[in-house]
Coordinates of C-alpha atoms and ligand atoms in Angstrom, one line a residue:
X1 CA -43.2 77.8 4.7
X2 CA -42.9 74.0 3.3
X3 CA -44.8 71.4 5.2
X4 CA -42.5 69.7 7.6
X5 CA -43.6 66.2 9.3
X6 CA -43.0 66.8 13.1
X7 CA -40.3 64.5 14.4
X8 CA -41.9 63.5 17.8
X9 CA -40.8 61.1 20.4
X10 CA -43.2 57.9 20.4
X11 CA -42.8 54.7 22.3
X12 CA -43.0 50.9 21.3
X13 CA -41.7 47.8 22.5
X14 CA -39.6 47.3 19.5
X15 CA -38.3 50.9 19.9
X16 CA -37.3 50.1 23.5
X17 CA -35.7 46.8 22.6
X18 CA -33.6 48.5 19.9
X19 CA -32.2 51.1 22.5
X20 CA -31.4 48.4 24.7
X21 CA -29.8 46.1 22.2
X22 CA -27.5 49.1 20.5
X23 CA -27.8 52.6 20.9
X24 CA -26.2 53.3 17.6
X25 CA -28.8 51.4 15.7
X26 CA -31.5 53.2 17.5
X27 CA -30.0 56.3 16.2
X28 CA -30.0 55.2 12.8
X29 CA -33.5 53.9 13.0
X30 CA -35.2 57.0 14.7
X31 CA -32.7 60.0 14.2
X32 CA -30.2 59.4 11.5
X33 CA -32.4 58.0 8.8
X34 CA -35.2 61.0 9.5
X35 CA -36.0 62.8 6.1
X36 CA -34.2 60.1 4.2
X37 CA -37.1 59.5 2.1
X38 CA -36.2 62.7 0.1
X39 CA -33.9 61.3 -2.4
X40 CA -32.4 64.8 -3.0
X41 CA -31.6 65.5 0.8
X42 CA -28.6 64.8 2.8
X43 CA -26.8 61.8 1.3
X44 CA -26.0 60.2 4.9
X45 CA -29.8 60.5 5.8
X46 CA -30.7 58.9 2.6
X47 CA -28.2 56.0 3.2
X48 CA -29.6 55.2 6.5
X49 CA -33.0 55.6 5.5
X50 CA -32.5 53.0 2.5
X51 CA -30.6 50.7 4.9
X52 CA -33.5 51.0 7.4
X53 CA -36.0 49.9 4.9
X54 CA -34.3 46.6 4.1
X55 CA -35.5 43.5 5.8
X56 CA -34.0 39.9 6.3
X57 CA -35.4 36.6 5.3
X58 CA -36.5 35.7 8.9
X59 CA -38.4 38.9 9.0
X60 CA -39.8 38.6 5.7
X61 CA -41.2 35.0 6.6
X62 CA -42.7 36.3 9.7
X63 CA -44.4 39.1 7.8
X64 CA -45.9 36.8 5.1
X65 CA -47.1 34.5 7.8
X66 CA -48.7 37.5 9.7
X67 CA -50.3 38.9 6.3
X68 CA -51.6 35.6 5.4
X69 CA -53.4 35.0 8.8
X70 CA -54.8 38.6 8.5
X71 CA -56.3 37.7 5.0
X72 CA -57.7 34.4 6.6
X73 CA -59.6 36.6 9.2
X74 CA -60.7 39.2 6.8
X75 CA -62.2 36.6 4.6
X76 CA -64.3 35.3 7.3
X77 CA -65.2 38.9 8.4
X78 CA -66.5 39.4 4.8
X79 CA -68.6 36.3 4.8
X80 CA -66.3 34.4 2.5
X81 CA -65.1 31.0 2.9
X82 CA -61.3 30.7 4.2
X83 CA -59.3 29.5 1.4
X84 CA -58.4 25.8 1.2
X85 CA -55.3 24.7 3.0
X86 CA -53.4 24.1 0.0
X87 CA -54.0 27.3 -1.7
X88 CA -53.7 29.2 1.4
X89 CA -50.2 28.0 2.0
X90 CA -49.2 28.1 -1.7
X91 CA -50.1 31.7 -2.0
X92 CA -47.9 32.5 1.1
X93 CA -44.9 30.6 -0.3
X94 CA -45.5 32.4 -3.8
X95 CA -45.3 35.6 -1.9
X96 CA -41.9 34.8 -0.4
X97 CA -40.5 33.8 -3.8
X98 CA -42.0 37.2 -5.4
X99 CA -40.3 39.4 -2.6
X100 CA -37.0 37.3 -3.0
X101 CA -36.9 38.0 -6.7
X102 CA -37.9 41.7 -6.4
X103 CA -35.0 42.2 -4.1
X104 CA -32.3 39.9 -6.0
X105 CA -33.5 41.6 -9.3
X106 CA -33.1 45.1 -7.7
X107 CA -36.7 46.1 -8.4
X108 CA -36.9 47.8 -4.9
X109 CA -34.8 50.5 -6.5
X110 CA -38.0 51.8 -8.1
X111 CA -39.9 52.2 -4.8
X112 CA -37.8 51.8 -1.8
X113 CA -40.5 52.3 0.7
X114 CA -42.7 49.7 -0.8
X115 CA -40.6 46.9 -2.5
X116 CA -38.6 44.5 -0.7
X117 CA -34.8 44.8 -0.4
X118 CA -33.2 41.9 1.6
X119 CA -30.1 42.7 3.7
X120 CA -28.7 39.5 2.5
X121 CA -28.6 40.7 -1.2
X122 CA -27.3 44.2 -0.4
X123 CA -24.3 42.7 1.7
X124 CA -23.8 39.7 -0.8
X125 CA -24.1 37.2 1.9
X126 CA -22.6 33.8 1.1
X127 CA -25.9 32.2 2.2
X128 CA -27.8 33.9 -0.6
X129 CA -25.4 32.8 -3.2
X130 CA -27.3 31.1 -6.1
X131 CA -24.1 29.7 -7.8
X132 CA -23.2 27.6 -4.8
X133 CA -26.7 26.5 -4.0
X134 CA -26.7 27.9 -0.7
X135 CA -29.4 30.4 -1.5
X136 CA -31.8 27.5 -2.3
X137 CA -31.1 25.9 1.0
X138 CA -31.3 29.3 2.8
X139 CA -34.6 29.9 0.9
X140 CA -36.1 26.4 1.6
X141 CA -35.5 27.2 5.5
X142 CA -37.9 30.1 5.3
X143 CA -40.3 28.3 2.9
X144 CA -40.6 25.4 5.4
X145 CA -41.0 28.0 8.3
X146 CA -44.0 29.5 6.6
X147 CA -45.6 26.0 5.8
X148 CA -45.2 25.0 9.4
X149 CA -46.4 28.1 10.9
X150 CA -49.6 28.3 8.7
X151 CA -50.3 24.6 9.1
X152 CA -50.0 25.1 12.9
X153 CA -52.4 28.0 12.6
X154 CA -55.0 26.0 10.9
X155 CA -54.5 22.8 12.9
X156 CA -53.6 23.6 16.6
X157 CA -56.5 22.6 19.0
X158 CA -55.7 25.8 21.1
X159 CA -56.5 28.0 18.2
X160 CA -59.9 26.3 17.6
X161 CA -61.7 28.9 19.8
X162 CA -60.0 31.7 17.8
X163 CA -60.5 30.3 14.3
X164 CA -64.1 29.6 15.0
X165 CA -64.9 33.0 16.9
X166 CA -67.7 35.2 15.7
X167 CA -66.5 38.1 13.6
X168 CA -68.9 40.1 15.5
X169 CA -66.8 39.6 18.6
X170 CA -63.4 40.7 17.1
X171 CA -61.7 43.8 18.5
X172 CA -58.5 43.9 16.3
X173 CA -56.7 42.2 13.5
X174 CA -53.2 43.8 13.0
X175 CA -54.7 47.1 13.3
X176 CA -52.0 49.7 14.3
X177 CA -53.0 52.2 17.0
X178 CA -51.8 54.1 19.8
X179 CA -52.6 55.0 23.3
X180 CA -51.3 57.7 25.6
X181 CA -48.6 57.5 28.3
X182 CA -47.7 60.8 29.7
X183 CA -48.3 62.7 26.7
X184 CA -46.4 60.3 24.5
X185 CA -47.8 58.1 21.8
X186 CA -47.3 54.3 22.5
X187 CA -47.8 52.2 19.7
X188 CA -49.6 49.0 19.9
X189 CA -50.4 46.4 17.1
X190 CA -52.1 43.3 18.4
X191 CA -52.1 40.7 15.9
X192 CA -55.7 39.5 16.9
X193 CA -58.2 40.3 19.7
X194 CA -61.8 39.2 20.6
X195 CA -64.1 39.5 23.3
X196 CA -65.8 36.3 24.5
X197 CA -69.5 35.9 25.5
X198 CA -68.4 36.5 29.3
X199 CA -66.7 39.8 28.4
X200 CA -63.1 38.3 28.6
X201 CA -60.7 39.8 26.2
X202 CA -58.3 37.5 24.6
X203 CA -55.2 39.1 22.8
X204 CA -53.1 37.0 20.4
X205 CA -49.7 37.3 19.2
X206 CA -48.5 35.1 16.3
X207 CA -44.8 34.2 16.6
X208 CA -42.8 32.5 13.8
X209 CA -39.5 32.6 15.7
X210 CA -38.1 31.4 19.1
X211 CA -39.6 32.7 22.4
X212 CA -37.9 36.0 23.7
X213 CA -37.7 37.8 26.9
X214 CA -39.6 40.7 25.5
X215 CA -42.6 38.6 24.4
X216 CA -44.4 38.9 27.8
X217 CA -43.8 42.6 28.0
X218 CA -45.3 43.2 24.7
X219 CA -48.7 41.5 25.9
X220 CA -48.7 43.5 28.8
X221 CA -48.4 46.7 26.8
X222 CA -51.4 45.3 24.8
X223 CA -53.2 44.7 28.0
X224 CA -52.8 48.5 28.7
X225 CA -54.1 49.3 25.2
X226 CA -57.3 47.1 25.9
X227 CA -57.9 48.9 29.2
X228 CA -57.7 52.3 27.4
X229 CA -59.2 51.5 24.0
X230 CA -61.8 48.8 24.9
X231 CA -62.4 49.6 28.5
X232 CA -61.3 46.1 29.4
X233 CA -61.0 45.3 33.1
X234 CA -57.3 44.3 33.5
X235 CA -58.4 41.1 35.6
X236 CA -60.5 40.1 32.5
X237 CA -57.6 40.4 29.9
X238 CA -55.5 37.2 28.7
X239 CA -52.7 37.3 26.4
X240 CA -51.4 34.7 24.4
X241 CA -48.0 34.0 22.5
X242 CA -48.6 31.4 19.9
X243 CA -45.4 29.8 19.0
X244 CA -46.6 28.4 15.8
X245 CA -43.7 26.5 14.7
X246 CA -43.3 24.8 18.3
X247 CA -47.2 24.4 18.3
X248 CA -47.0 25.8 21.7
X249 CA -49.1 28.6 23.5
X250 CA -47.9 30.7 26.4
X251 CA -50.7 32.5 28.2
X252 CA -50.3 35.7 30.1
X253 CA -52.6 37.1 32.7
X254 CA -51.0 40.6 33.4
X255 CA -53.9 41.7 35.9
X256 CA -53.8 45.1 37.5
X257 CA -50.5 44.4 39.0
X258 CA -48.8 43.3 35.8
X259 CA -50.3 46.2 34.0
X260 CA -48.9 48.6 36.7
X261 CA -45.5 46.9 36.3
X262 CA -45.6 47.3 32.7
X263 CA -46.3 51.1 32.8
X264 CA -43.3 51.6 35.2
X265 CA -41.2 49.9 32.6
X266 CA -42.7 52.0 29.9
X267 CA -42.0 55.3 31.9
X268 CA -38.4 54.2 32.9
X269 CA -37.8 53.3 29.0
X270 CA -39.3 56.7 28.1
X271 CA -37.2 58.7 30.5
X272 CA -34.1 56.9 28.9
X273 CA -35.4 58.1 25.4
X274 CA -36.2 61.6 26.5
X275 CA -32.5 62.0 27.9
X276 CA -31.3 61.5 24.4
X277 CA -34.1 63.0 22.2
X278 CA -33.6 65.7 19.8
X279 CA -35.4 67.1 16.8
X280 CA -33.9 65.2 13.8
X281 CA -35.9 67.6 11.5
X282 CA -33.5 70.4 12.7
X283 CA -30.3 68.5 12.9
X284 CA -29.0 64.9 12.2
X285 CA -27.3 65.1 15.8
X286 CA -24.0 63.3 16.6
X287 CA -24.0 59.5 16.2
X288 CA -21.2 59.3 18.5
X289 CA -23.5 60.1 21.4
X290 CA -25.3 56.9 20.7
X291 CA -22.5 54.1 21.3
X292 CA -22.0 51.1 19.3
X293 CA -22.7 47.8 20.8
X294 CA -19.4 46.5 22.2
X295 CA -20.0 42.8 21.4
X296 CA -19.7 43.0 17.6
X297 CA -21.5 39.7 16.9
X298 CA -25.0 41.1 16.2
X299 CA -23.4 43.5 13.7
X300 CA -23.2 40.7 11.4
X301 CA -26.9 40.8 10.7
X302 CA -27.6 44.5 11.2
X303 CA -28.6 46.5 8.2
X304 CA -26.3 49.5 9.3
X305 CA -23.0 47.6 9.3
X306 CA -21.8 49.5 6.2
X307 CA -22.5 52.8 8.3
X308 CA -20.8 51.7 11.3
X309 CA -17.7 50.3 9.6
X310 CA -18.5 46.8 10.8
X311 CA -19.1 45.2 7.3
Ligands
SF4_401 S1 -23.6 47.5 13.0 FE1 -23.5 47.0 15.1 S2 -23.0 48.9 16.3 FE2 -23.6 49.3 14.0 S3 -25.7 49.8 14.5 FE3 -25.5 47.8 13.9 S4 -25.5 46.6 15.8 FE4 -25.2 48.6 16.3

């Protein structure tokens, strides 16, 4: 019998947010694209999977900032000197250009799971038109976002304690992990966490976009992870959203009460997911069971608009 990856229900804050924003998008992300990695399989699953793998410039810029900060910490952990500011920022900007060109030149076709494919290129959006010069303006927006975010990371006084923390006190740096809620894997990827000399656990999330309602909830979920994985007392866990471009830090102290509230939200969300869950390894299901969002405005930047007829 051929080996088959089990299609199991799992939970993450981003999965919950996708379900809340558009059930059809949730279907394509977690069901309709399942098995689409097999190029010889069902054409619609394959199409959905290729669309799922696409990114957009705001997400790409955010990922590059996260990767650069992760490398900065890894260099410190390995005993090396962090790179000079100019080299650090120039390397990240070069990454943006490389990813952009890979997408524009269609390199992603060689390895769709690994090489960047921008939805802006796929849908030939005017903002990415090199002939009119709009692409240069659009690209400069995200180059500036990277420069501003990384400069803030290096300069913000609120981050001094993090930058100078002892690598021996670090607990996580972009490590993906899971913890269990009622037998379901809950994904947690704290950007950075460390434990200070008094035993307080500090969890940081780097943000390159604008504040969202879900940001606080995300930190509360990480506090649950800290309790389960690092045996942290919930009263001694502090979360921080660092909005790098605004040079602003929002502190969250969930405590036991906040943690219980977060668990209740996870359970409610899980109940909603369970109600529509099925084994996508057995059947592709019926997308009509997952309604399209009524207000079509978010469709303009959605990867799946050609599948939804909203292109
Ligand atoms: S195109 Fe619109 S309706 Fe379709 S998945 Fe995306 S957001 Fe939902």
